[in-house]
PDB file of C-alpha atoms in Angstrom:
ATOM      1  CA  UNK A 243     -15.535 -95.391  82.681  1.00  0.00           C
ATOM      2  CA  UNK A 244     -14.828 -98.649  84.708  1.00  0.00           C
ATOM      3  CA  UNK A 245     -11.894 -96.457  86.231  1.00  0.00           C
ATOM      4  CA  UNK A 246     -14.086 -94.037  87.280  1.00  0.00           C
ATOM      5  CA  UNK A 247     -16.673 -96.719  88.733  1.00  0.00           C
ATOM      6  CA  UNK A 248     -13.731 -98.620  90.302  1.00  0.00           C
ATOM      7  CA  UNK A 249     -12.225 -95.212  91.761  1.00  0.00           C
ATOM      8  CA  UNK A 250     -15.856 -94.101  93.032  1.00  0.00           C
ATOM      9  CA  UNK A 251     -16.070 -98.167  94.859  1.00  0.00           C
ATOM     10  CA  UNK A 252     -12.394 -97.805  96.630  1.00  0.00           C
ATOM     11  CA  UNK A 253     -13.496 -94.142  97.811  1.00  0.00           C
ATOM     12  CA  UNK A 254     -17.029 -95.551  99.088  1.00  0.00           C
ATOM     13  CA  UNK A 255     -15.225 -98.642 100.903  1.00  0.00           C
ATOM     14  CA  UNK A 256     -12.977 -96.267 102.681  1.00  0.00           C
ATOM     15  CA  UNK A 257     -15.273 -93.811 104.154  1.00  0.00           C
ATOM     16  CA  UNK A 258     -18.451 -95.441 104.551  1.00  0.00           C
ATOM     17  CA  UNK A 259     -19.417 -98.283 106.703  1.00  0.00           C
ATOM     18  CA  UNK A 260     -18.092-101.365 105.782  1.00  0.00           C
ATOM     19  CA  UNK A 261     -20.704-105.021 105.367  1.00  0.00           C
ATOM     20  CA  UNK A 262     -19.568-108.124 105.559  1.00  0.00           C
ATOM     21  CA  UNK A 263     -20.852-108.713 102.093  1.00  0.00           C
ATOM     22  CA  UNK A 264     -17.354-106.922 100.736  1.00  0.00           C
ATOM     23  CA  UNK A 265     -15.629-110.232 101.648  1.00  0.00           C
ATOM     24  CA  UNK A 266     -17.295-111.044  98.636  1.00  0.00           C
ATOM     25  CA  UNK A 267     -15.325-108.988  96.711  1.00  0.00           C
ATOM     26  CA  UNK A 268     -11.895-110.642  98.118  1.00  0.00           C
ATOM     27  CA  UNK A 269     -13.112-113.820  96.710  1.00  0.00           C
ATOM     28  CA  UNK A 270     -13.912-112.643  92.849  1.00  0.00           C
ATOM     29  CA  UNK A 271     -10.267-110.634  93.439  1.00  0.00           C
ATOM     30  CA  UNK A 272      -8.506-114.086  93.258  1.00  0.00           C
ATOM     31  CA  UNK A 273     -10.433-115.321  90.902  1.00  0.00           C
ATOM     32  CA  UNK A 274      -9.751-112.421  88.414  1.00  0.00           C
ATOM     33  CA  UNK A 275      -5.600-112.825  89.956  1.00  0.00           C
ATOM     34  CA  UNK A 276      -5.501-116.259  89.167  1.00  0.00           C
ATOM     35  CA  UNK A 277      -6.713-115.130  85.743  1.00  0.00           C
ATOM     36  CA  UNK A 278      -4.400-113.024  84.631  1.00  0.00           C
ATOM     37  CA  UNK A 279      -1.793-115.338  86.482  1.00  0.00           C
ATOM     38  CA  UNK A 280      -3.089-118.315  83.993  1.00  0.00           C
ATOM     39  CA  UNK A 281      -3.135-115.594  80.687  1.00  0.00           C
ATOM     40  CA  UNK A 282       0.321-114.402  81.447  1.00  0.00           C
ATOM     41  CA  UNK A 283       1.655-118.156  81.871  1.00  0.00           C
ATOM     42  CA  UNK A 284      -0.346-118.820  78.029  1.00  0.00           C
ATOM     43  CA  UNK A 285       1.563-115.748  76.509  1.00  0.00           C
ATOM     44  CA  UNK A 286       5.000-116.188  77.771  1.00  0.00           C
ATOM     45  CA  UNK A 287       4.876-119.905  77.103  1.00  0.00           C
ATOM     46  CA  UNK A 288       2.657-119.691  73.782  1.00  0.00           C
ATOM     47  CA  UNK A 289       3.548-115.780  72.168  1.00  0.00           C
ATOM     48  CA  UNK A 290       6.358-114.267  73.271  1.00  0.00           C
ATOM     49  CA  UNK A 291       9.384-114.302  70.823  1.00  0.00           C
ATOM     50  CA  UNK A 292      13.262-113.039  71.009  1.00  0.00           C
ATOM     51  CA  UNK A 293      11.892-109.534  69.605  1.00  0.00           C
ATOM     52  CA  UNK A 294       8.147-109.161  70.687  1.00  0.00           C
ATOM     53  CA  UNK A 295       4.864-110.805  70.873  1.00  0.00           C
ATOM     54  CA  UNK A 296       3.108-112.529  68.145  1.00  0.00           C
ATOM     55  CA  UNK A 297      -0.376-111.685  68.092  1.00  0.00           C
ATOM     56  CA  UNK A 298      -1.738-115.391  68.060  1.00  0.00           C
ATOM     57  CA  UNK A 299       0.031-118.543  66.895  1.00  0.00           C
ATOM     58  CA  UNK A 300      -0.459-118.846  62.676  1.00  0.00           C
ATOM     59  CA  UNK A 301      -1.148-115.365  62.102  1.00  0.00           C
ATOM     60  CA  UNK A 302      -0.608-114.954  58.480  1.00  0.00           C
ATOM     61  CA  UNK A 303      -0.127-110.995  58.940  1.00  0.00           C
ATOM     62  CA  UNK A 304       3.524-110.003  58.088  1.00  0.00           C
ATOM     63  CA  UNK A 305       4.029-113.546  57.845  1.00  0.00           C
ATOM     64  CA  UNK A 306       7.373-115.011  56.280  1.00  0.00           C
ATOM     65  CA  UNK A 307       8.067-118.441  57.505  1.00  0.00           C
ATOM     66  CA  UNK A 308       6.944-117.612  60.805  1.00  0.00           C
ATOM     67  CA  UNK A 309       4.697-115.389  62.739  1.00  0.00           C
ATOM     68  CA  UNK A 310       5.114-111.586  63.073  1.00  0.00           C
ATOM     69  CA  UNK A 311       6.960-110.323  66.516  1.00  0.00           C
ATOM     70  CA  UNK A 312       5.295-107.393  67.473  1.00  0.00           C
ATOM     71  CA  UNK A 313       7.445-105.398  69.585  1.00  0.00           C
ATOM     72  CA  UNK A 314       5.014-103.247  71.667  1.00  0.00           C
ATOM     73  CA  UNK A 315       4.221-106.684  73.632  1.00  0.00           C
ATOM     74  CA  UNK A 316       7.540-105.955  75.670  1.00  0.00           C
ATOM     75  CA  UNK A 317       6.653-102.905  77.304  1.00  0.00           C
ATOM     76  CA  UNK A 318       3.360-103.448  77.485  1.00  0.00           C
ATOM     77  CA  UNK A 319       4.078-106.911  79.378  1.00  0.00           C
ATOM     78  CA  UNK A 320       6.524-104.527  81.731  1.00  0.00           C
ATOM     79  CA  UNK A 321       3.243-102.105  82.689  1.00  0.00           C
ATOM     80  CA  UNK A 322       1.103-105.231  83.544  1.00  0.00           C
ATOM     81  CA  UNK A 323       3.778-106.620  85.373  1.00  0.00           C
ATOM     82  CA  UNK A 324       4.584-103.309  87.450  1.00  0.00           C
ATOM     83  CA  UNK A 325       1.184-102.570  88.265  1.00  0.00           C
ATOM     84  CA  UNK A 326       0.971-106.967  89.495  1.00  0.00           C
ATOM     85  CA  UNK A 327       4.039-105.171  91.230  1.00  0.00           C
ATOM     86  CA  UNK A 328       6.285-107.946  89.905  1.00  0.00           C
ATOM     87  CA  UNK A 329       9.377-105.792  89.634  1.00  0.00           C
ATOM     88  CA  UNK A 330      11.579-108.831  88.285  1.00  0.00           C
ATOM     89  CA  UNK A 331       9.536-109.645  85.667  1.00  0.00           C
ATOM     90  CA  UNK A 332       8.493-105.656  85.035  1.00  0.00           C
ATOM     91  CA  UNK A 333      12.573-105.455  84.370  1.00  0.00           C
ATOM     92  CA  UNK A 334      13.063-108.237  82.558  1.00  0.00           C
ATOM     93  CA  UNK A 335      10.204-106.935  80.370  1.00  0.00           C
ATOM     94  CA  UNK A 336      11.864-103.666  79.770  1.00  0.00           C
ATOM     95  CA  UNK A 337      15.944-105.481  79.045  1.00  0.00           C
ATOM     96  CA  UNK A 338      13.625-107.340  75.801  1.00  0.00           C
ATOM     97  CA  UNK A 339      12.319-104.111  75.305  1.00  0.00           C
ATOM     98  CA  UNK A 340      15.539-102.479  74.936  1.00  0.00           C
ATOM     99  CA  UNK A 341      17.078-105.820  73.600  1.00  0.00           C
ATOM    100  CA  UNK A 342      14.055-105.179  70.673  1.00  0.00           C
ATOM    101  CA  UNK A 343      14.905-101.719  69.344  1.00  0.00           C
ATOM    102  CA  UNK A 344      16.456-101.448  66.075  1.00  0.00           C
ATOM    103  CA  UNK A 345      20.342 -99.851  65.180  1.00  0.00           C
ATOM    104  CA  UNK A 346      18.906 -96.224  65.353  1.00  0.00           C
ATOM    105  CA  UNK A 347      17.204 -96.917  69.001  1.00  0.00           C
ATOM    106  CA  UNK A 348      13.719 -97.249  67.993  1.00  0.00           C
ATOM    107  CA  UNK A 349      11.056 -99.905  68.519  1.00  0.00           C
ATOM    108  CA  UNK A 350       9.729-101.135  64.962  1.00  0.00           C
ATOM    109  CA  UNK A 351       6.206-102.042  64.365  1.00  0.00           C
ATOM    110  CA  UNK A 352       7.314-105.394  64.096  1.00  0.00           C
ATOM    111  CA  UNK A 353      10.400-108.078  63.850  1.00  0.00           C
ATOM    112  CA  UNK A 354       9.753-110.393  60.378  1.00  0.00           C
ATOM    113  CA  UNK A 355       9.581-114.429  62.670  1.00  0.00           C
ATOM    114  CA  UNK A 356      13.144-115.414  63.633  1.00  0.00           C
ATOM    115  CA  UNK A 357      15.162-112.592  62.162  1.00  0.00           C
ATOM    116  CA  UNK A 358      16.258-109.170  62.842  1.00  0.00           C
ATOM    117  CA  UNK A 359      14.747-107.524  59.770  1.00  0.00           C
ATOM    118  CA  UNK A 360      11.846-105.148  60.471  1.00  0.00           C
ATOM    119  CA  UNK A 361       9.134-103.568  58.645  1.00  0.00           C
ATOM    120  CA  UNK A 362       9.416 -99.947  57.870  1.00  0.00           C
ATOM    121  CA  UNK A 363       7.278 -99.028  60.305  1.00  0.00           C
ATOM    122  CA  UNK A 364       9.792 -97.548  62.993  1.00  0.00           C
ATOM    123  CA  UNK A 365       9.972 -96.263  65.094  1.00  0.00           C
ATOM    124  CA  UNK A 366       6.342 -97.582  65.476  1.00  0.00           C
ATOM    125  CA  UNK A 367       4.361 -94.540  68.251  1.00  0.00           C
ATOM    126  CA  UNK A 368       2.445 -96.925  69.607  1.00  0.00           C
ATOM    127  CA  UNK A 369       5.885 -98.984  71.136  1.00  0.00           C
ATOM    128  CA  UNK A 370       7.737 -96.065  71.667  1.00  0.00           C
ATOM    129  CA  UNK A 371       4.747 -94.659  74.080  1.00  0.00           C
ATOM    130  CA  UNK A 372       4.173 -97.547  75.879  1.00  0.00           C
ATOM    131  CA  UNK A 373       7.941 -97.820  76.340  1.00  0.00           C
ATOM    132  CA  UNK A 374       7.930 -94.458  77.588  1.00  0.00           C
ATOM    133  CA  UNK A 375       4.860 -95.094  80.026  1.00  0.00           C
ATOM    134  CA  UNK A 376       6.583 -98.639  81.341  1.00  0.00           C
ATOM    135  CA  UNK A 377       9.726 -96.319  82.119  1.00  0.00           C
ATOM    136  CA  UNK A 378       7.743 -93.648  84.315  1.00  0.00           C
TER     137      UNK A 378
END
């Protein structure tokens, strides 16, 4: 729905006359950049992990001495990153995402904290499509 509302805005902008009230828009678009800049900062620094992205720091899920690394943060990080059209980060996104999959190729649910024994959820769908969609 907000695509569709967003989509209708950008088609409205470009054939319709334009008001110098849609500088207002520019401002709020910084704001909301320099939001996701400061979120980004907070999850590399605070989440991610050699094999994926714990879901918040002391989760107790899948926890043996040490939070659960869920893999599907990789790719996930490498479509955010492609559509912020950060292309360095968007690849180094997908070499952890490859770097993550298991012996057989596949993307596990998730990595057990600091080793490289996974559940036996794996290949985990959810991973594996959003590895597919950050490859397109």
């Amino acid at each position: 729905m907000f695509y569709n509302i967003l989509n209708n805005s950008c088609h409205k902008l470009r054939t319709q006359f334009i008001a110098t009230s849609c500088c207002l828009l520019l401002c709020d678009y910084w704001k909301v950049r320099r939001i996701i800049a400061i979120i980004l900062k907070n999850v590399k620094k605070k989440l991610e992990r050699k094999r994926g992205i714990i879901r918040y720091v002391g989760d107790k899920y899948y926890n043996k001495e040490g939070e659960a690394e869920w893999t599907m943060g990789f790719p996930w990080l490498a479509i955010i990153y492609r559509q912020l059209g950060d292309l360095e980060n968007y690849k180094g996104y997908m070499k952890k995402t490859v770097d993550a999959m298991n012996s057989k190729n596949e993307l596990p649910e998730l990595y057990y904290s600091n080793s490289e024994e996974h559940n036996d959820n794996s290949p985990l769908g959810w991973a594996q499509s959003l590895y597919i969609v950050a490859a397109l």
